[in-house]
PDB file of C-alpha atoms in Angstrom:
ATOM      1  CA  MET A  49      87.827  28.337-185.865  1.00 63.00           C
ATOM      2  CA  VAL A  50      89.948  25.818-184.646  1.00 70.00           C
ATOM      3  CA  LEU A  51      92.044  23.628-187.071  1.00 78.00           C
ATOM      4  CA  CYS A  52      92.863  20.209-186.258  1.00 79.00           C
ATOM      5  CA  LYS A  53      96.707  18.917-186.769  1.00 76.00           C
ATOM      6  CA  PRO A  54      96.862  16.572-189.211  1.00 75.00           C
ATOM      7  CA  LYS A  55      97.452  12.560-188.709  1.00 76.00           C
ATOM      8  CA  LEU A  56     100.637  10.971-189.583  1.00 75.00           C
ATOM      9  CA  LEU A  57      99.886   8.073-190.815  1.00 71.00           C
ATOM     10  CA  PRO A  58     102.526   5.416-191.348  1.00 71.00           C
ATOM     11  CA  LEU A  59     103.604   4.739-194.906  1.00 75.00           C
ATOM     12  CA  LYS A  60     103.766   0.956-193.950  1.00 77.00           C
ATOM     13  CA  SER A  61     101.539  -0.922-191.392  1.00 83.00           C
ATOM     14  CA  VAL A  62     102.601  -2.946-188.538  1.00 86.00           C
ATOM     15  CA  THR A  63     100.785  -5.655-190.173  1.00 89.00           C
ATOM     16  CA  LEU A  64     102.217  -5.111-193.553  1.00 89.00           C
ATOM     17  CA  THR A  65     105.490  -5.138-192.051  1.00 90.00           C
ATOM     18  CA  LYS A  66     104.953  -8.515-190.323  1.00 93.00           C
ATOM     19  CA  LEU A  67     104.053  -9.823-193.466  1.00 94.00           C
ATOM     20  CA  GLU A  68     107.117  -8.531-194.955  1.00 95.00           C
ATOM     21  CA  LYS A  69     109.542  -9.915-192.251  1.00 96.00           C
ATOM     22  CA  MET A  70     107.549 -13.586-192.694  1.00 97.00           C
ATOM     23  CA  GLN A  71     107.991 -13.460-196.273  1.00 97.00           C
ATOM     24  CA  ARG A  72     111.693 -12.938-195.814  1.00 97.00           C
ATOM     25  CA  ASP A  73     112.182 -15.526-193.262  1.00 97.00           C
ATOM     26  CA  ALA A  74     110.245 -18.002-195.269  1.00 97.00           C
ATOM     27  CA  GLN A  75     112.205 -17.450-198.361  1.00 97.00           C
ATOM     28  CA  GLU A  76     115.559 -17.828-196.156  1.00 97.00           C
ATOM     29  CA  VAL A  77     114.105 -21.217-195.047  1.00 97.00           C
ATOM     30  CA  ILE A  78     113.985 -21.848-198.772  1.00 96.00           C
ATOM     31  CA  ARG A  79     117.154 -20.751-199.993  1.00 96.00           C
ATOM     32  CA  GLN A  80     118.883 -22.431-196.352  1.00 96.00           C
ATOM     33  CA  GLN A  81     116.931 -25.735-198.056  1.00 95.00           C
ATOM     34  CA  GLU A  82     118.244 -25.787-201.358  1.00 95.00           C
ATOM     35  CA  MET A  83     121.568 -25.468-200.574  1.00 95.00           C
ATOM     36  CA  ALA A  84     121.387 -28.205-198.111  1.00 93.00           C
ATOM     37  CA  GLN A  85     119.796 -30.148-201.248  1.00 92.00           C
ATOM     38  CA  LEU A  86     122.854 -29.276-203.416  1.00 91.00           C
ATOM     39  CA  ASP A  87     125.831 -30.053-200.951  1.00 89.00           C
ATOM     40  CA  GLN A  88     123.797 -33.468-200.694  1.00 88.00           C
ATOM     41  CA  GLN A  89     124.102 -33.830-204.429  1.00 87.00           C
ATOM     42  CA  ASN A  90     127.609 -32.626-204.689  1.00 86.00           C
ATOM     43  CA  SER A  91     129.061 -35.008-201.435  1.00 85.00           C
ATOM     44  CA  GLN A  92     126.926 -38.121-203.070  1.00 77.00           C
ATOM     45  CA  THR A  93     128.824 -37.482-206.944  1.00 66.00           C
TER      46      THR A  93
END
């Protein structure tokens, strides 16, 4: 009887990794937009 080696699955799938990267990028864009708005408000006053 031959036992098969267990196949190791990645903890995070490629799709999940891509989604997390997209989410981080989106949060960074939002943060930059908020900073730009604050700068505009500060320059107007």
